[in-house]
Amino acid sequence: MPAILRRPAWALPDSAATPEDIALRLDRRALLAGAGVIAASALSPDLALAQRIGDVPDPSAGLYPAKRNAAFTLDRPVTDEQANLNYNNFYEFGMSKSVARQAQALKTRPWTIAIDGMVEKSFEIGIDDLLKQVTLEERLYRHRCVEAWSMAIPWTGFPLAKLVALAKPLGSAKYVRMETFKDPSIAPGQRQTWYPWPYVEGLTIAEAENDLAFLVTGAYGKPVAKQMGAPLRLAVPWKYGFKSIKSIVRFTFTDKRPKSYWESLQAGEYGFWANVNPEVPHPRWSQAFERVLGTDERRPTLLFNGYGEQVAGLYKGLEKERLWA
């Protein structure tokens, strides 16, 4: 008897999803209008007002722009900053891509990060104290969303391996579990109790120590915007974007594989590994092509998002695992 997939109440039905051929034909004007982007290189009046009201001067602002690491290059132009700032998945602040204004409620100072689990000694550290212990650099990375759109970003930050070294995990630790903030008083999405808040993601220690795994504190030569995951987020460019957890407050080292937010919601569609593969479709759409954010360009998806040379070796011997979302 065939298995029957019973969708939970929160799941988007197939009939409600935009057909891929229509989505991929969206032109630049339609995309930018739908994302709330204006033609001028300025924020919308509402967003600019929200930032003026809600922001305290960022004490790390003087660290930007950081020196670019020339080892990380792109095969495409950097995505326009305004397109990026106004097209974000951040479900804590809403289900649409237009959450920039709502995200300004996020208070990024003080911001304390907990390091715990299977480490020599658990501790907490403020974001600005952490920044004093690392050297920031800028890297150009591709970013591929599981929804079949992509962008290219000048991230600023430091290798996740630096934080792993600072944490001093025990030899028995196999994974690092990451957790975002939880504050329903400012994040309306977190008032929806049927979601498994807080957002959780995880990597193996080997993945976390790979040079590509990057902790982001800035973008476009300035502190990273709140809607992009301030003040500390992850970038793992060979995986689908939902693995790049935002606004991190905890790193827990463990010998048990973490169950991520999306895996908890729908394990049949979103797995632990979530490496990019054009030949393995999502259950509801193809992954063979991607729509480049801010343009009308359609590009073939690259295996491991084009980073296979650096990361393919991490998965040798794991061929029986479900390595692709």
Short mmCIF file of C-alpha atoms in Angstrom, two decimals:
data_model
loop_
_atom_site.label_atom_id
_atom_site.label_comp_id
_atom_site.label_asym_id
_atom_site.label_seq_id
_atom_site.Cartn_x
_atom_site.Cartn_y
_atom_site.Cartn_z
CA MET A 1 0.00 0.00 0.00
CA PRO A 2 1.56 3.38 -0.95
CA ALA A 3 2.50 5.76 1.83
CA ILE A 4 0.15 8.70 2.34
CA LEU A 5 1.68 12.09 3.14
CA ARG A 6 -0.56 13.90 5.60
CA ARG A 7 0.31 17.58 5.46
CA PRO A 8 0.11 19.55 8.72
CA ALA A 9 -2.20 22.53 8.90
CA TRP A 10 0.64 25.03 8.39
CA ALA A 11 1.89 23.51 5.12
CA LEU A 12 1.47 25.42 1.88
CA PRO A 13 -0.66 23.32 -0.50
CA ASP A 14 0.75 22.64 -3.97
CA SER A 15 -2.20 24.47 -5.50
CA ALA A 16 -1.21 27.67 -3.67
CA ALA A 17 2.39 27.68 -4.86
CA THR A 18 3.34 29.78 -7.85
CA PRO A 19 4.07 27.48 -10.81
CA GLU A 20 7.80 27.33 -11.50
CA ASP A 21 7.53 28.43 -15.12
CA ILE A 22 5.62 31.55 -14.07
CA ALA A 23 7.97 32.33 -11.19
CA LEU A 24 11.02 32.04 -13.41
CA ARG A 25 9.52 34.43 -15.96
CA LEU A 26 9.17 37.25 -13.44
CA ASP A 27 10.97 40.24 -14.82
CA ARG A 28 13.18 42.57 -12.86
CA ARG A 29 10.49 45.20 -12.37
CA ALA A 30 7.98 42.72 -11.01
CA LEU A 31 10.51 41.16 -8.68
CA LEU A 32 11.65 44.44 -7.22
CA ALA A 33 8.10 45.72 -6.85
CA GLY A 34 7.04 42.54 -5.09
CA ALA A 35 10.01 42.78 -2.77
CA GLY A 36 9.21 46.38 -1.90
CA VAL A 37 12.37 47.77 -3.49
CA ILE A 38 12.44 51.34 -4.75
CA ALA A 39 14.42 52.46 -7.76
CA ALA A 40 16.62 54.87 -5.87
CA SER A 41 19.52 53.61 -3.77
CA ALA A 42 17.74 54.49 -0.52
CA LEU A 43 15.57 52.59 1.91
CA SER A 44 11.81 52.99 1.75
CA PRO A 45 10.58 55.88 3.94
CA ASP A 46 8.87 53.51 6.41
CA LEU A 47 11.96 51.35 6.78
CA ALA A 48 14.29 54.33 7.09
CA LEU A 49 12.05 55.80 9.81
CA ALA A 50 11.95 52.48 11.67
CA GLN A 51 15.73 52.29 11.62
CA ARG A 52 16.13 55.86 12.88
CA ILE A 53 13.71 55.22 15.74
CA GLY A 54 14.87 51.75 16.72
CA ASP A 55 18.62 51.70 16.27
CA VAL A 56 21.32 52.42 18.82
CA PRO A 57 24.71 53.24 17.25
CA ASP A 58 26.47 49.94 16.53
CA PRO A 59 29.74 49.86 18.53
CA SER A 60 31.27 47.60 15.87
CA ALA A 61 30.66 50.01 12.98
CA GLY A 62 34.30 51.10 12.91
CA LEU A 63 35.39 47.56 11.97
CA TYR A 64 33.87 47.92 8.50
CA PRO A 65 34.65 47.69 5.67
CA ALA A 66 37.04 44.80 6.34
CA LYS A 67 39.76 43.69 3.94
CA ARG A 68 38.49 41.40 1.20
CA ASN A 69 39.91 37.86 1.05
CA ALA A 70 40.88 37.46 -2.62
CA ALA A 71 40.62 33.66 -2.39
CA PHE A 72 36.81 33.92 -2.53
CA THR A 73 35.58 35.11 -5.90
CA LEU A 74 32.31 35.01 -7.85
CA ASP A 75 31.16 33.94 -11.30
CA ARG A 76 28.43 36.60 -11.29
CA PRO A 77 27.87 40.21 -10.15
CA VAL A 78 27.18 40.98 -6.51
CA THR A 79 23.45 41.27 -5.87
CA ASP A 80 22.20 44.82 -5.55
CA GLU A 81 22.17 45.75 -1.87
CA GLN A 82 18.64 47.13 -1.90
CA ALA A 83 17.26 43.99 -3.53
CA ASN A 84 18.95 41.96 -0.80
CA LEU A 85 17.75 44.18 2.03
CA ASN A 86 14.14 43.93 0.93
CA TYR A 87 13.78 40.23 0.07
CA ASN A 88 14.33 38.11 3.16
CA ASN A 89 13.17 34.88 4.74
CA PHE A 90 12.95 35.60 8.47
CA TYR A 91 9.80 33.84 9.68
CA GLU A 92 10.24 35.18 13.18
CA PHE A 93 9.04 38.51 11.74
CA GLY A 94 6.56 37.30 9.13
CA MET A 95 5.86 34.79 6.38
CA SER A 96 6.39 37.16 3.46
CA LYS A 97 9.72 38.31 2.00
CA SER A 98 8.94 41.90 3.05
CA VAL A 99 9.95 41.73 6.72
CA ALA A 100 12.60 44.45 6.77
CA ARG A 101 10.48 46.96 8.64
CA GLN A 102 9.26 44.43 11.23
CA ALA A 103 12.81 43.19 11.83
CA GLN A 104 13.93 46.61 13.06
CA ALA A 105 12.36 45.69 16.40
CA LEU A 106 15.25 43.29 16.97
CA LYS A 107 17.59 44.68 19.62
CA THR A 108 21.16 43.68 18.84
CA ARG A 109 22.85 45.24 21.87
CA PRO A 110 23.42 43.81 24.37
CA TRP A 111 23.75 40.44 22.58
CA THR A 112 25.09 37.46 24.50
CA ILE A 113 26.16 34.17 22.92
CA ALA A 114 26.21 30.97 24.98
CA ILE A 115 28.79 28.25 24.31
CA ASP A 116 27.87 25.00 26.04
CA GLY A 117 27.41 21.25 25.80
CA MET A 118 30.41 18.97 25.31
CA VAL A 119 33.09 21.62 25.81
CA GLU A 120 35.90 21.99 28.31
CA LYS A 121 33.98 24.76 30.07
CA SER A 122 30.66 26.41 29.22
CA PHE A 123 30.69 30.19 28.99
CA GLU A 124 28.87 33.22 27.63
CA ILE A 125 30.38 36.03 25.61
CA GLY A 126 29.01 39.33 24.33
CA ILE A 127 29.12 39.92 20.58
CA ASP A 128 31.53 42.85 20.89
CA ASP A 129 33.89 40.88 23.14
CA LEU A 130 33.79 38.05 20.58
CA LEU A 131 34.70 40.49 17.81
CA LYS A 132 37.80 41.51 19.77
CA GLN A 133 39.04 37.91 19.61
CA VAL A 134 38.78 37.44 15.84
CA THR A 135 39.92 39.21 12.68
CA LEU A 136 37.16 40.17 10.30
CA GLU A 137 37.45 39.69 6.55
CA GLU A 138 35.15 40.11 3.58
CA ARG A 139 34.27 37.15 1.35
CA LEU A 140 32.20 37.01 -1.82
CA TYR A 141 29.79 34.05 -1.58
CA ARG A 142 26.97 32.63 -3.65
CA HIS A 143 23.75 31.93 -1.74
CA ARG A 144 21.18 29.42 -3.04
CA CYS A 145 17.72 29.27 -1.46
CA VAL A 146 15.82 25.98 -1.42
CA GLU A 147 12.99 27.97 -3.06
CA ALA A 148 15.10 28.11 -6.28
CA TRP A 149 16.28 31.72 -6.11
CA SER A 150 19.85 32.85 -5.55
CA MET A 151 22.03 35.86 -4.83
CA ALA A 152 25.69 36.83 -4.45
CA ILE A 153 26.77 38.63 -1.30
CA PRO A 154 29.87 40.38 0.09
CA TRP A 155 29.72 38.93 3.61
CA THR A 156 32.03 40.14 6.37
CA GLY A 157 32.86 37.89 9.31
CA PHE A 158 35.22 35.14 10.39
CA PRO A 159 35.52 31.37 9.93
CA LEU A 160 33.25 29.28 12.14
CA ALA A 161 36.36 27.21 12.87
CA LYS A 162 37.63 30.15 14.97
CA LEU A 163 34.61 29.87 17.26
CA VAL A 164 35.00 26.07 17.42
CA ALA A 165 38.58 26.57 18.58
CA LEU A 166 37.44 29.14 21.15
CA ALA A 167 34.79 26.70 22.44
CA LYS A 168 37.31 23.86 22.96
CA PRO A 169 34.91 20.99 22.28
CA LEU A 170 35.61 17.55 23.73
CA GLY A 171 36.83 14.84 21.38
CA SER A 172 33.49 13.07 21.78
CA ALA A 173 31.53 16.01 20.30
CA LYS A 174 30.35 15.25 16.75
CA TYR A 175 27.96 18.12 16.01
CA VAL A 176 27.41 21.79 16.75
CA ARG A 177 23.80 22.80 17.36
CA MET A 178 22.96 26.48 16.78
CA GLU A 179 19.96 28.35 18.11
CA THR A 180 18.50 31.75 17.29
CA PHE A 181 16.87 34.21 19.68
CA LYS A 182 13.39 33.70 21.08
CA ASP A 183 11.43 36.82 22.00
CA PRO A 184 7.73 36.81 21.01
CA SER A 185 7.38 40.35 22.37
CA ILE A 186 9.27 41.69 19.33
CA ALA A 187 8.97 38.79 16.87
CA PRO A 188 5.30 38.26 15.94
CA GLY A 189 6.00 35.01 14.14
CA GLN A 190 7.13 33.46 17.41
CA ARG A 191 3.67 33.98 18.85
CA GLN A 192 2.48 31.22 16.52
CA THR A 193 2.97 28.35 18.92
CA TRP A 194 2.51 25.59 16.34
CA TYR A 195 5.99 26.38 15.01
CA PRO A 196 8.95 24.78 16.84
CA TRP A 197 10.60 27.96 18.09
CA PRO A 198 13.39 28.84 18.52
CA TYR A 199 14.95 28.26 15.11
CA VAL A 200 17.57 25.51 15.36
CA GLU A 201 20.21 24.32 12.90
CA GLY A 202 23.20 22.03 13.07
CA LEU A 203 26.41 20.96 11.36
CA THR A 204 28.92 18.20 11.93
CA ILE A 205 32.14 19.32 13.55
CA ALA A 206 33.91 18.56 10.26
CA GLU A 207 31.52 20.84 8.37
CA ALA A 208 31.87 23.56 11.00
CA GLU A 209 35.65 23.42 10.70
CA ASN A 210 35.64 23.60 6.90
CA ASP A 211 37.11 26.90 5.77
CA LEU A 212 33.95 27.85 3.85
CA ALA A 213 31.75 27.79 6.98
CA PHE A 214 31.59 31.47 7.91
CA LEU A 215 30.09 33.42 10.80
CA VAL A 216 28.72 36.66 9.40
CA THR A 217 28.69 39.97 11.26
CA GLY A 218 28.54 42.33 8.28
CA ALA A 219 27.53 42.71 4.64
CA TYR A 220 28.12 45.32 1.96
CA GLY A 221 30.91 46.89 4.00
CA LYS A 222 28.88 47.59 7.14
CA PRO A 223 27.32 45.71 10.08
CA VAL A 224 24.85 43.13 8.79
CA ALA A 225 21.26 44.38 8.63
CA LYS A 226 18.72 43.11 11.13
CA GLN A 227 16.53 41.49 8.46
CA MET A 228 19.62 39.61 7.24
CA GLY A 229 20.33 38.11 10.66
CA ALA A 230 22.15 40.65 12.81
CA PRO A 231 24.32 40.64 14.74
CA LEU A 232 25.63 37.10 14.07
CA ARG A 233 24.50 34.61 11.44
CA LEU A 234 25.92 31.65 9.58
CA ALA A 235 26.84 31.33 5.91
CA VAL A 236 27.38 27.81 4.57
CA PRO A 237 27.30 28.49 0.82
CA TRP A 238 27.34 24.89 -0.40
CA LYS A 239 24.02 24.19 1.38
CA TYR A 240 20.51 25.52 0.84
CA GLY A 241 19.92 28.83 2.54
CA PHE A 242 17.74 27.60 5.41
CA LYS A 243 20.90 26.04 6.92
CA SER A 244 22.41 29.53 7.31
CA ILE A 245 20.75 30.30 10.64
CA LYS A 246 20.24 33.96 11.62
CA SER A 247 20.65 35.95 14.84
CA ILE A 248 22.47 33.19 16.75
CA VAL A 249 22.47 33.17 20.56
CA ARG A 250 23.74 29.66 21.35
CA PHE A 251 26.27 27.09 20.12
CA THR A 252 25.91 23.67 21.76
CA PHE A 253 28.43 20.91 21.09
CA THR A 254 26.91 17.45 21.21
CA ASP A 255 27.30 13.81 20.16
CA LYS A 256 23.68 13.69 18.94
CA ARG A 257 22.59 14.94 15.53
CA PRO A 258 20.47 18.10 16.02
CA LYS A 259 16.98 18.14 14.57
CA SER A 260 16.63 21.41 12.73
CA TYR A 261 13.64 23.74 12.63
CA TRP A 262 12.57 22.76 9.10
CA GLU A 263 13.30 19.09 9.67
CA SER A 264 10.96 19.23 12.67
CA LEU A 265 8.26 20.82 10.53
CA GLN A 266 8.50 18.60 7.45
CA ALA A 267 11.26 16.00 7.47
CA GLY A 268 10.08 14.62 4.13
CA GLU A 269 11.01 17.88 2.43
CA TYR A 270 13.86 19.31 4.50
CA GLY A 271 16.68 17.13 5.79
CA PHE A 272 19.72 17.60 7.99
CA TRP A 273 22.37 17.79 5.24
CA ALA A 274 20.61 20.01 2.66
CA ASN A 275 23.54 20.20 0.24
CA VAL A 276 22.72 21.81 -3.11
CA ASN A 277 22.19 19.35 -5.98
CA PRO A 278 20.53 20.28 -9.30
CA GLU A 279 19.68 16.63 -10.02
CA VAL A 280 17.69 16.06 -6.83
CA PRO A 281 14.38 17.94 -6.94
CA HIS A 282 12.52 19.24 -3.95
CA PRO A 283 9.34 17.15 -3.59
CA ARG A 284 7.34 20.07 -5.01
CA TRP A 285 9.65 21.75 -7.55
CA SER A 286 12.78 21.28 -9.62
CA GLN A 287 16.20 22.39 -8.37
CA ALA A 288 17.81 22.29 -11.84
CA PHE A 289 17.68 26.08 -12.30
CA GLU A 290 17.69 29.16 -10.08
CA ARG A 291 16.32 32.69 -10.42
CA VAL A 292 18.94 35.35 -9.66
CA LEU A 293 17.55 37.89 -7.20
CA GLY A 294 17.29 41.41 -8.58
CA THR A 295 17.49 40.34 -12.24
CA ASP A 296 15.50 38.31 -14.73
CA GLU A 297 18.37 35.86 -15.16
CA ARG A 298 17.84 32.12 -14.94
CA ARG A 299 20.99 30.09 -14.19
CA PRO A 300 21.66 26.36 -14.04
CA THR A 301 22.09 25.24 -10.42
CA LEU A 302 25.60 24.06 -9.56
CA LEU A 303 26.36 20.93 -7.54
CA PHE A 304 27.26 22.02 -3.99
CA ASN A 305 26.40 25.51 -5.33
CA GLY A 306 29.76 25.46 -7.11
CA TYR A 307 31.83 24.69 -4.00
CA GLY A 308 32.30 20.95 -4.54
CA GLU A 309 36.07 21.14 -4.72
CA GLN A 310 36.18 22.45 -1.15
CA VAL A 311 33.46 20.33 0.45
CA ALA A 312 32.74 17.11 -1.49
CA GLY A 313 35.27 15.22 0.60
CA LEU A 314 33.20 15.83 3.72
CA TYR A 315 30.63 13.32 2.46
CA LYS A 316 32.76 10.39 1.35
CA GLY A 317 31.38 7.20 2.84
CA LEU A 318 27.99 8.81 3.44
CA GLU A 319 26.43 7.87 0.10
CA LYS A 320 23.56 6.07 1.88
CA GLU A 321 22.66 9.27 3.72
CA ARG A 322 20.09 11.70 2.33
CA LEU A 323 22.63 14.37 1.51
CA TRP A 324 20.28 16.62 -0.48
CA ALA A 325 17.13 18.42 0.76
#
